[in-house]
Amino acid sequence: MITTFYLPTKIIFGLGSLAQLGTEATKLGRKAILVTGKNSLRQTGILDRVVNDLKENNIESIVYDRVEPNPRTFTVDTGAKMARKNGVDLVIGIGGGSVMDAAKGITLASSGNWLVWDYINKGIEVKDKIPSLILVPTVAASGSEANCGAVITNWQTHEKCVLSTPHIYPSVSIVDPELTLTLPARQTLQGGVDIFCHLIEPYVTSGKPEPLTDAIIEASLRLVVMYLPQVLAQSDDANARNQLSWVSTIACSQFTLLGGGNGAMTLHGIEHPLSGYFDIAHGDGLAALLPAWMRYTYPARQARFAALGRNVFGKPDGIRATGQWLKKLGMSKRLGELGIEFDSIGEMADCAVRTADWLNKHPNRLDTETIAGIYRESY
Ligand code: NZQ
Ligand code: ZN
């Protein structure tokens, strides 16, 4: 099996590495749009710090602080228009996965010839000159800083889809775990479960596991299992936050494909409609669906779940051990408690099949009926 490892992103990692943003930015542009969420960056004082750092490096910046969790096409296209109107040559996304994904969409759509949904829906060839992109994660979760994917919601159709093109690999990502110290417990847990799922989904669905890929994923899973409860117990534990940030950066990147292993993130394809229809946090949706998704997959991958239990939890039953871990974290809300309407299950199952073409890589059949079954079992 031939695999290609391609990651054209310079990743600067470490506590305090944010101090390098200005220097890195001068190598890429003169006028930047700073894409952020609505409150946290200003509240934590990071926004002022970054604007001053850019100014000291003779970089003009405008702030676009309108990105909501589960970023929507309208928000991305509005930011792209602002970037175009101001003639920026650099996009800097500082925030969680929602902000980083919106920054990727803004980078692509800033040429003005197409809306971001056109790139998702029509697979438009990128021919225009687009700005450079720097990403700075403030949440250990999505790993968007180390891949070329962005998950954007079309709120009219409730489709939450993956935009993926090599043009939106960041030129530079600065991963400074210090920025995650202010993350509240709920978002920390949602992010930790997201990292766990980025790892376990390809791990258990793989039909041709490879020792190197298994070793990378198992080590990463053990770190999440160990350090997430530690961060919950002590939110300013810099070492625990550091470990979670490392794992977050590699878990949704090609690092976990090194050595082969052809798994697929099929639980993600089933979760996206939950956030597309009801705007729930991605990590909450994953946590609610994970037990039923594992039970559904078990008959086709018994050895994988035994390996999960043995090599990650030190227990024989990987499904049971995962369920206990989620419960201990308080991450076992069911779909009904998350505000999902039971009558929407059929429509969401249809949407999953329509918007996640990689579901056909699951070891047993994932179609509207079986997906609706997983939703019902998680309700
Ligand atoms: O919006 P602000 O005010 O900034 O508050 C945010 C937001 O409300 C807050 N926050 C972020 N950093 C903080 C902070 N609060 C205090 N201190 C900080 N340091 O946290 C809230 C959640 O932010 P969000 O970005 O939504 O969370 P997360 O990082 O979990 O990202 C979730 C998004 O990532 C996408 C998901 O679909 C979802 O839209 N994903 C992107 C992927 C990718 N590009 O590779 C893969 C993932 O599987 C995931 O799908
Ligand atoms: Zn995810």
Tab-separated table of N, CA, C and O in Angstrom, residues 178-287:
chain	number	residue	atom	x	y	z
A	178	GLU	N	0.149	27.493	26.401
A	178	GLU	CA	-0.222	28.503	27.406
A	178	GLU	C	-1.584	29.119	27.078
A	178	GLU	O	-2.359	29.476	27.956
A	179	LEU	N	-1.883	29.202	25.775
A	179	LEU	CA	-3.144	29.840	25.345
A	179	LEU	C	-4.357	28.993	25.720
A	179	LEU	O	-5.483	29.483	25.720
A	180	THR	N	-4.115	27.729	26.051
A	180	THR	CA	-5.266	26.858	26.386
A	180	THR	C	-5.558	26.866	27.889
A	180	THR	O	-6.535	26.298	28.337
A	181	LEU	N	-4.708	27.538	28.667
A	181	LEU	CA	-4.871	27.501	30.134
A	181	LEU	C	-6.188	28.123	30.582
A	181	LEU	O	-6.724	27.794	31.631
A	182	THR	N	-6.717	29.034	29.760
A	182	THR	CA	-7.958	29.729	30.173
A	182	THR	C	-9.210	28.996	29.695
A	182	THR	O	-10.321	29.477	29.891
A	183	LEU	N	-9.014	27.860	29.017
A	183	LEU	CA	-10.178	27.161	28.456
A	183	LEU	C	-11.025	26.542	29.576
A	183	LEU	O	-10.500	25.767	30.385
A	184	PRO	N	-12.326	26.859	29.619
A	184	PRO	CA	-13.180	26.302	30.694
A	184	PRO	C	-13.256	24.773	30.600
A	184	PRO	O	-12.978	24.194	29.536
A	185	ALA	N	-13.689	24.147	31.693
A	185	ALA	CA	-13.726	22.676	31.780
A	185	ALA	C	-14.555	22.058	30.654
A	185	ALA	O	-14.115	21.110	29.986
A	186	ARG	N	-15.734	22.623	30.389
A	186	ARG	CA	-16.640	22.017	29.389
A	186	ARG	C	-15.962	21.947	28.015
A	186	ARG	O	-15.897	20.905	27.385
A	187	GLN	N	-15.381	23.078	27.592
A	187	GLN	CA	-14.738	23.099	26.271
A	187	GLN	C	-13.480	22.219	26.261
A	187	GLN	O	-13.129	21.626	25.253
A	188	THR	N	-12.812	22.138	27.407
A	188	THR	CA	-11.616	21.277	27.503
A	188	THR	C	-12.006	19.822	27.290
A	188	THR	O	-11.365	19.084	26.548
A	189	LEU	N	-13.121	19.433	27.919
A	189	LEU	CA	-13.609	18.042	27.789
A	189	LEU	C	-14.081	17.766	26.356
A	189	LEU	O	-13.779	16.728	25.770
A	190	GLN	N	-14.828	18.701	25.780
A	190	GLN	CA	-15.303	18.514	24.401
A	190	GLN	C	-14.099	18.343	23.460
A	190	GLN	O	-14.085	17.462	22.597
A	191	GLY	N	-13.079	19.154	23.705
A	191	GLY	CA	-11.869	19.063	22.868
A	191	GLY	C	-11.144	17.739	23.068
A	191	GLY	O	-10.718	17.102	22.104
A	192	GLY	N	-11.053	17.297	24.329
A	192	GLY	CA	-10.357	16.035	24.630
A	192	GLY	C	-11.045	14.847	23.997
A	192	GLY	O	-10.389	13.943	23.447
A	193	VAL	N	-12.374	14.859	23.994
A	193	VAL	CA	-13.114	13.748	23.366
A	193	VAL	C	-12.938	13.806	21.842
A	193	VAL	O	-12.816	12.777	21.176
A	194	ASP	N	-12.848	15.007	21.307
A	194	ASP	CA	-12.609	15.151	19.858
A	194	ASP	C	-11.253	14.532	19.493
A	194	ASP	O	-11.155	13.748	18.539
A	195	ILE	N	-10.235	14.830	20.275
A	195	ILE	CA	-8.895	14.254	20.019
A	195	ILE	C	-8.974	12.725	20.106
A	195	ILE	O	-8.495	12.010	19.217
A	196	PHE	N	-9.645	12.230	21.159
A	196	PHE	CA	-9.775	10.772	21.372
A	196	PHE	C	-10.423	10.126	20.134
A	196	PHE	O	-9.958	9.093	19.635
A	197	CYS	N	-11.458	10.781	19.601
A	197	CYS	CA	-12.161	10.206	18.429
A	197	CYS	C	-11.328	10.284	17.156
A	197	CYS	O	-11.360	9.362	16.329
A	198	HIS	N	-10.538	11.356	16.976
A	198	HIS	CA	-9.660	11.436	15.803
A	198	HIS	C	-8.719	10.236	15.766
A	198	HIS	O	-8.260	9.820	14.710
A	199	LEU	N	-8.425	9.705	16.951
A	199	LEU	CA	-7.461	8.597	17.042
A	199	LEU	C	-8.159	7.235	16.965
A	199	LEU	O	-7.773	6.345	16.211
A	200	ILE	N	-9.251	7.058	17.751
A	200	ILE	CA	-9.867	5.742	17.848
A	200	ILE	C	-10.614	5.354	16.562
A	200	ILE	O	-10.653	4.181	16.186
A	201	GLU	N	-11.163	6.355	15.848
A	201	GLU	CA	-11.941	6.015	14.649
A	201	GLU	C	-11.096	5.325	13.585
A	201	GLU	O	-11.429	4.202	13.163
A	202	PRO	N	-9.964	5.917	13.140
A	202	PRO	CA	-9.140	5.191	12.159
A	202	PRO	C	-8.533	3.918	12.750
A	202	PRO	O	-8.331	2.920	12.060
A	203	TYR	N	-8.290	3.934	14.081
A	203	TYR	CA	-7.644	2.787	14.729
A	203	TYR	C	-8.535	1.537	14.673
A	203	TYR	O	-8.099	0.476	14.248
A	204	VAL	N	-9.805	1.680	15.037
A	204	VAL	CA	-10.661	0.491	15.060
A	204	VAL	C	-11.198	0.140	13.679
A	204	VAL	O	-11.469	-1.012	13.390
A	205	THR	N	-11.355	1.128	12.792
A	205	THR	CA	-11.935	0.801	11.478
A	205	THR	C	-10.878	0.246	10.513
A	205	THR	O	-11.232	-0.297	9.472
A	206	SER	N	-9.597	0.370	10.875
A	206	SER	CA	-8.547	-0.062	9.940
A	206	SER	C	-8.676	-1.549	9.600
A	206	SER	O	-8.770	-2.402	10.484
A	207	GLY	N	-8.661	-1.820	8.292
A	207	GLY	CA	-8.751	-3.224	7.850
A	207	GLY	C	-7.374	-3.840	7.699
A	207	GLY	O	-7.228	-5.042	7.606
A	208	LYS	N	-6.356	-2.966	7.645
A	208	LYS	CA	-4.995	-3.468	7.478
A	208	LYS	C	-4.078	-2.750	8.462
A	208	LYS	O	-3.292	-1.898	8.079
A	209	PRO	N	-4.213	-3.033	9.746
A	209	PRO	CA	-3.429	-2.286	10.738
A	209	PRO	C	-1.924	-2.522	10.530
A	209	PRO	O	-1.519	-3.568	10.052
A	210	GLU	N	-1.155	-1.490	10.836
A	210	GLU	CA	0.303	-1.543	10.712
A	210	GLU	C	0.920	-1.236	12.076
A	210	GLU	O	0.400	-0.359	12.801
A	211	PRO	N	2.006	-1.895	12.428
A	211	PRO	CA	2.593	-1.710	13.771
A	211	PRO	C	2.963	-0.267	14.081
A	211	PRO	O	2.695	0.229	15.183
A	212	LEU	N	3.497	0.472	13.053
A	212	LEU	CA	3.936	1.851	13.347
A	212	LEU	C	2.717	2.739	13.602
A	212	LEU	O	2.648	3.470	14.584
A	213	THR	N	1.713	2.616	12.729
A	213	THR	CA	0.506	3.452	12.909
A	213	THR	C	-0.162	3.132	14.237
A	213	THR	O	-0.557	4.018	14.991
A	214	ASP	N	-0.253	1.842	14.538
A	214	ASP	CA	-0.861	1.442	15.831
A	214	ASP	C	-0.080	2.037	16.998
A	214	ASP	O	-0.661	2.571	17.954
A	215	ALA	N	1.249	2.003	16.904
A	215	ALA	CA	2.073	2.500	18.016
A	215	ALA	C	1.857	4.002	18.217
A	215	ALA	O	1.685	4.475	19.349
A	216	ILE	N	1.800	4.746	17.110
A	216	ILE	CA	1.605	6.205	17.217
A	216	ILE	C	0.231	6.487	17.834
A	216	ILE	O	0.089	7.286	18.758
A	217	ILE	N	-0.784	5.785	17.342
A	217	ILE	CA	-2.155	6.059	17.820
A	217	ILE	C	-2.332	5.593	19.268
A	217	ILE	O	-2.889	6.322	20.103
A	218	GLU	N	-1.825	4.419	19.598
A	218	GLU	CA	-1.987	3.916	20.980
A	218	GLU	C	-1.288	4.841	21.977
A	218	GLU	O	-1.845	5.184	23.027
A	219	ALA	N	-0.087	5.294	21.644
A	219	ALA	CA	0.634	6.203	22.562
A	219	ALA	C	-0.155	7.497	22.721
A	219	ALA	O	-0.314	8.026	23.837
A	220	SER	N	-0.694	7.992	21.619
A	220	SER	CA	-1.465	9.247	21.680
A	220	SER	C	-2.737	9.062	22.504
A	220	SER	O	-3.090	9.919	23.323
A	221	LEU	N	-3.406	7.924	22.314
A	221	LEU	CA	-4.637	7.663	23.090
A	221	LEU	C	-4.317	7.589	24.586
A	221	LEU	O	-5.041	8.142	25.418
A	222	ARG	N	-3.193	6.943	24.919
A	222	ARG	CA	-2.846	6.821	26.353
A	222	ARG	C	-2.627	8.199	26.960
A	222	ARG	O	-3.020	8.475	28.098
A	223	LEU	N	-2.057	9.115	26.180
A	223	LEU	CA	-1.807	10.468	26.713
A	223	LEU	C	-3.130	11.195	26.963
A	223	LEU	O	-3.311	11.848	27.997
A	224	VAL	N	-4.076	11.059	26.028
A	224	VAL	CA	-5.373	11.738	26.215
A	224	VAL	C	-6.080	11.153	27.440
A	224	VAL	O	-6.568	11.871	28.309
A	225	VAL	N	-6.085	9.807	27.520
A	225	VAL	CA	-6.777	9.127	28.635
A	225	VAL	C	-6.178	9.547	29.970
A	225	VAL	O	-6.882	9.758	30.947
A	226	MET	N	-4.861	9.762	29.974
A	226	MET	CA	-4.180	10.102	31.234
A	226	MET	C	-4.300	11.595	31.570
A	226	MET	O	-4.642	11.979	32.677
A	227	TYR	N	-4.081	12.455	30.578
A	227	TYR	CA	-3.945	13.882	30.888
A	227	TYR	C	-5.264	14.659	30.909
A	227	TYR	O	-5.368	15.693	31.557
A	228	LEU	N	-6.301	14.167	30.205
A	228	LEU	CA	-7.564	14.928	30.223
A	228	LEU	C	-8.136	15.034	31.648
A	228	LEU	O	-8.464	16.137	32.098
A	229	PRO	N	-8.184	13.907	32.404
A	229	PRO	CA	-8.668	14.035	33.797
A	229	PRO	C	-7.764	14.944	34.640
A	229	PRO	O	-8.221	15.670	35.512
A	230	GLN	N	-6.450	14.953	34.305
A	230	GLN	CA	-5.522	15.810	35.094
A	230	GLN	C	-5.831	17.286	34.858
A	230	GLN	O	-5.854	18.089	35.782
A	231	VAL	N	-6.112	17.628	33.603
A	231	VAL	CA	-6.423	19.039	33.300
A	231	VAL	C	-7.749	19.424	33.933
A	231	VAL	O	-7.940	20.532	34.434
A	232	LEU	N	-8.654	18.454	33.976
A	232	LEU	CA	-9.956	18.707	34.613
A	232	LEU	C	-9.755	18.996	36.108
A	232	LEU	O	-10.367	19.897	36.674
A	233	ALA	N	-8.822	18.256	36.706
A	233	ALA	CA	-8.588	18.414	38.161
A	233	ALA	C	-7.840	19.718	38.444
A	233	ALA	O	-8.050	20.391	39.432
A	234	GLN	N	-6.942	20.080	37.480
A	234	GLN	CA	-6.163	21.307	37.702
A	234	GLN	C	-5.991	22.040	36.377
A	234	GLN	O	-5.117	21.700	35.566
A	235	SER	N	-6.866	23.011	36.096
A	235	SER	CA	-6.942	23.611	34.748
A	235	SER	C	-5.657	24.334	34.360
A	235	SER	O	-5.402	24.519	33.173
A	236	ASP	N	-4.835	24.739	35.345
A	236	ASP	CA	-3.602	25.467	34.976
A	236	ASP	C	-2.377	24.551	35.048
A	236	ASP	O	-1.246	25.016	35.166
A	237	ASP	N	-2.600	23.244	34.917
A	237	ASP	CA	-1.469	22.295	34.878
A	237	ASP	C	-0.819	22.395	33.491
A	237	ASP	O	-1.256	21.770	32.520
A	238	ALA	N	0.246	23.208	33.412
A	238	ALA	CA	0.843	23.530	32.103
A	238	ALA	C	1.381	22.285	31.400
A	238	ALA	O	1.264	22.156	30.170
A	239	ASN	N	1.925	21.337	32.179
A	239	ASN	CA	2.473	20.141	31.520
A	239	ASN	C	1.344	19.304	30.907
A	239	ASN	O	1.454	18.848	29.752
A	240	ALA	N	0.265	19.141	31.653
A	240	ALA	CA	-0.860	18.345	31.128
A	240	ALA	C	-1.452	19.022	29.888
A	240	ALA	O	-1.755	18.382	28.882
A	241	ARG	N	-1.572	20.373	29.943
A	241	ARG	CA	-2.095	21.111	28.773
A	241	ARG	C	-1.128	20.942	27.586
A	241	ARG	O	-1.535	20.795	26.447
A	242	ASN	N	0.155	20.937	27.886
A	242	ASN	CA	1.190	20.779	26.852
A	242	ASN	C	1.045	19.429	26.151
A	242	ASN	O	1.027	19.332	24.931
A	243	GLN	N	0.844	18.376	26.946
A	243	GLN	CA	0.701	17.036	26.358
A	243	GLN	C	-0.558	16.960	25.496
A	243	GLN	O	-0.539	16.427	24.389
A	244	LEU	N	-1.654	17.536	25.996
A	244	LEU	CA	-2.909	17.509	25.214
A	244	LEU	C	-2.751	18.287	23.908
A	244	LEU	O	-3.249	17.857	22.861
A	245	SER	N	-2.024	19.392	23.956
A	245	SER	CA	-1.826	20.187	22.727
A	245	SER	C	-1.004	19.419	21.701
A	245	SER	O	-1.325	19.401	20.507
A	246	TRP	N	0.011	18.731	22.176
A	246	TRP	CA	0.828	17.917	21.246
A	246	TRP	C	-0.058	16.889	20.552
A	246	TRP	O	-0.098	16.772	19.331
A	247	VAL	N	-0.825	16.172	21.360
A	247	VAL	CA	-1.634	15.078	20.783
A	247	VAL	C	-2.703	15.649	19.851
A	247	VAL	O	-2.976	15.109	18.776
A	248	SER	N	-3.261	16.797	20.241
A	248	SER	CA	-4.297	17.419	19.399
A	248	SER	C	-3.728	17.748	18.013
A	248	SER	O	-4.359	17.487	16.980
A	249	THR	N	-2.487	18.247	18.001
A	249	THR	CA	-1.880	18.648	16.722
A	249	THR	C	-1.614	17.450	15.826
A	249	THR	O	-1.787	17.528	14.604
A	250	ILE	N	-1.261	16.305	16.395
A	250	ILE	CA	-0.969	15.187	15.475
A	250	ILE	C	-2.198	14.312	15.209
A	250	ILE	O	-2.292	13.676	14.173
A	251	ALA	N	-3.190	14.353	16.118
A	251	ALA	CA	-4.273	13.354	16.020
A	251	ALA	C	-5.125	13.499	14.757
A	251	ALA	O	-5.674	12.515	14.258
A	252	CYS	N	-5.276	14.731	14.244
A	252	CYS	CA	-6.110	14.889	13.036
A	252	CYS	C	-5.217	15.298	11.870
A	252	CYS	O	-5.564	16.150	11.052
A	253	SER	N	-4.033	14.728	11.833
A	253	SER	CA	-3.072	15.053	10.764
A	253	SER	C	-2.593	13.737	10.142
A	253	SER	O	-2.955	12.655	10.577
A	254	GLN	N	-1.729	13.898	9.159
A	254	GLN	CA	-1.240	12.693	8.477
A	254	GLN	C	-0.215	11.922	9.317
A	254	GLN	O	0.190	10.822	8.937
A	255	PHE	N	0.164	12.526	10.492
A	255	PHE	CA	1.118	11.777	11.337
A	255	PHE	C	0.532	10.415	11.700
A	255	PHE	O	1.224	9.421	11.830
A	256	THR	N	-0.814	10.371	11.851
A	256	THR	CA	-1.412	9.096	12.299
A	256	THR	C	-1.630	8.151	11.113
A	256	THR	O	-2.186	7.084	11.264
A	257	LEU	N	-1.229	8.594	9.908
A	257	LEU	CA	-1.327	7.671	8.756
A	257	LEU	C	0.060	7.112	8.430
A	257	LEU	O	0.212	6.215	7.617
A	258	LEU	N	1.099	7.686	9.096
A	258	LEU	CA	2.474	7.239	8.786
A	258	LEU	C	2.595	5.731	9.030
A	258	LEU	O	2.192	5.254	10.078
A	259	GLY	N	3.047	5.008	8.050
A	259	GLY	CA	3.197	3.564	8.257
A	259	GLY	C	2.009	2.806	7.720
A	259	GLY	O	1.907	1.605	7.861
A	260	GLY	N	1.066	3.518	7.127
A	260	GLY	CA	-0.065	2.767	6.542
A	260	GLY	C	-1.244	2.773	7.502
A	260	GLY	O	-1.424	3.697	8.259
A	261	GLY	N	-2.028	1.741	7.490
A	261	GLY	CA	-3.212	1.719	8.384
A	261	GLY	C	-4.304	2.531	7.727
A	261	GLY	O	-4.222	3.729	7.641
A	262	ASN	N	-5.313	1.908	7.217
A	262	ASN	CA	-6.261	2.632	6.343
A	262	ASN	C	-7.616	2.817	7.008
A	262	ASN	O	-8.633	2.442	6.476
A	263	GLY	N	-7.616	3.403	8.197
A	263	GLY	CA	-8.897	3.600	8.877
A	263	GLY	C	-9.601	4.851	8.383
A	263	GLY	O	-9.066	5.606	7.571
A	264	ALA	N	-10.813	5.087	8.880
A	264	ALA	CA	-11.589	6.274	8.441
A	264	ALA	C	-12.361	6.843	9.634
A	264	ALA	O	-12.813	6.108	10.515
A	265	MET	N	-12.509	8.183	9.625
A	265	MET	CA	-13.218	8.836	10.736
A	265	MET	C	-14.738	8.814	10.468
A	265	MET	O	-15.367	9.849	10.262
A	266	THR	N	-15.305	7.620	10.513
A	266	THR	CA	-16.732	7.513	10.134
A	266	THR	C	-17.661	8.055	11.224
A	266	THR	O	-18.749	8.556	10.914
A	267	LEU	N	-17.251	7.999	12.486
A	267	LEU	CA	-18.125	8.573	13.530
A	267	LEU	C	-18.286	10.075	13.269
A	267	LEU	O	-19.369	10.649	13.437
A	268	HIS	N	-17.237	10.725	12.796
A	268	HIS	CA	-17.322	12.159	12.492
A	268	HIS	C	-18.399	12.446	11.454
A	268	HIS	O	-19.163	13.396	11.581
A	269	GLY	N	-18.446	11.584	10.435
A	269	GLY	CA	-19.446	11.812	9.381
A	269	GLY	C	-20.865	11.704	9.919
A	269	GLY	O	-21.790	12.343	9.419
A	270	ILE	N	-21.015	10.906	10.988
A	270	ILE	CA	-22.350	10.739	11.583
A	270	ILE	C	-22.653	11.876	12.560
A	270	ILE	O	-23.794	12.301	12.729
A	271	GLU	N	-21.598	12.432	13.181
A	271	GLU	CA	-21.789	13.524	14.156
A	271	GLU	C	-22.111	14.846	13.453
A	271	GLU	O	-22.925	15.635	13.937
A	272	HIS	N	-21.496	15.124	12.318
A	272	HIS	CA	-21.646	16.453	11.705
A	272	HIS	C	-23.101	16.915	11.555
A	272	HIS	O	-23.419	18.066	11.845
A	273	PRO	N	-24.051	16.027	11.138
A	273	PRO	CA	-25.446	16.510	11.045
A	273	PRO	C	-26.007	16.972	12.393
A	273	PRO	O	-26.816	17.902	12.458
A	274	LEU	N	-25.543	16.372	13.496
A	274	LEU	CA	-26.056	16.810	14.826
A	274	LEU	C	-25.713	18.293	15.016
A	274	LEU	O	-26.529	19.098	15.452
A	275	SER	N	-24.475	18.658	14.679
A	275	SER	CA	-24.057	20.065	14.840
A	275	SER	C	-24.647	20.914	13.725
A	275	SER	O	-24.948	22.085	13.924
A	276	GLY	N	-24.856	20.315	12.540
A	276	GLY	CA	-25.421	21.081	11.416
A	276	GLY	C	-26.887	21.425	11.640
A	276	GLY	O	-27.351	22.489	11.258
A	277	TYR	N	-27.614	20.534	12.297
A	277	TYR	CA	-29.056	20.778	12.525
A	277	TYR	C	-29.311	21.510	13.837
A	277	TYR	O	-30.168	22.373	13.930
A	278	PHE	N	-28.545	21.119	14.885
A	278	PHE	CA	-28.866	21.649	16.221
A	278	PHE	C	-27.739	22.467	16.862
A	278	PHE	O	-27.823	22.838	18.027
A	279	ASP	N	-26.658	22.699	16.079
A	279	ASP	CA	-25.598	23.600	16.547
A	279	ASP	C	-25.021	23.167	17.895
A	279	ASP	O	-24.634	24.009	18.698
A	280	ILE	N	-24.946	21.864	18.133
A	280	ILE	CA	-24.360	21.430	19.425
A	280	ILE	C	-22.840	21.359	19.277
A	280	ILE	O	-22.333	21.343	18.157
A	281	ALA	N	-22.137	21.339	20.387
A	281	ALA	CA	-20.665	21.267	20.343
A	281	ALA	C	-20.252	19.919	19.769
A	281	ALA	O	-20.787	18.865	20.149
A	282	HIS	N	-19.286	19.975	18.866
A	282	HIS	CA	-18.794	18.781	18.156
A	282	HIS	C	-18.396	17.679	19.145
A	282	HIS	O	-18.763	16.510	18.993
A	283	GLY	N	-17.697	18.040	20.197
A	283	GLY	CA	-17.218	17.048	21.181
A	283	GLY	C	-18.367	16.406	21.940
A	283	GLY	O	-18.336	15.208	22.252
A	284	ASP	N	-19.431	17.176	22.214
A	284	ASP	CA	-20.600	16.598	22.902
A	284	ASP	C	-21.293	15.574	22.003
A	284	ASP	O	-21.704	14.502	22.446
A	285	GLY	N	-21.408	15.935	20.713
A	285	GLY	CA	-22.052	15.013	19.766
A	285	GLY	C	-21.274	13.717	19.648
A	285	GLY	O	-21.848	12.618	19.685
A	286	LEU	N	-19.958	13.833	19.567
A	286	LEU	CA	-19.109	12.626	19.452
A	286	LEU	C	-19.261	11.750	20.707
A	286	LEU	O	-19.435	10.533	20.613
A	287	ALA	N	-19.217	12.379	21.876
A	287	ALA	CA	-19.293	11.613	23.136
A	287	ALA	C	-20.623	10.872	23.235
A	287	ALA	O	-20.680	9.723	23.678
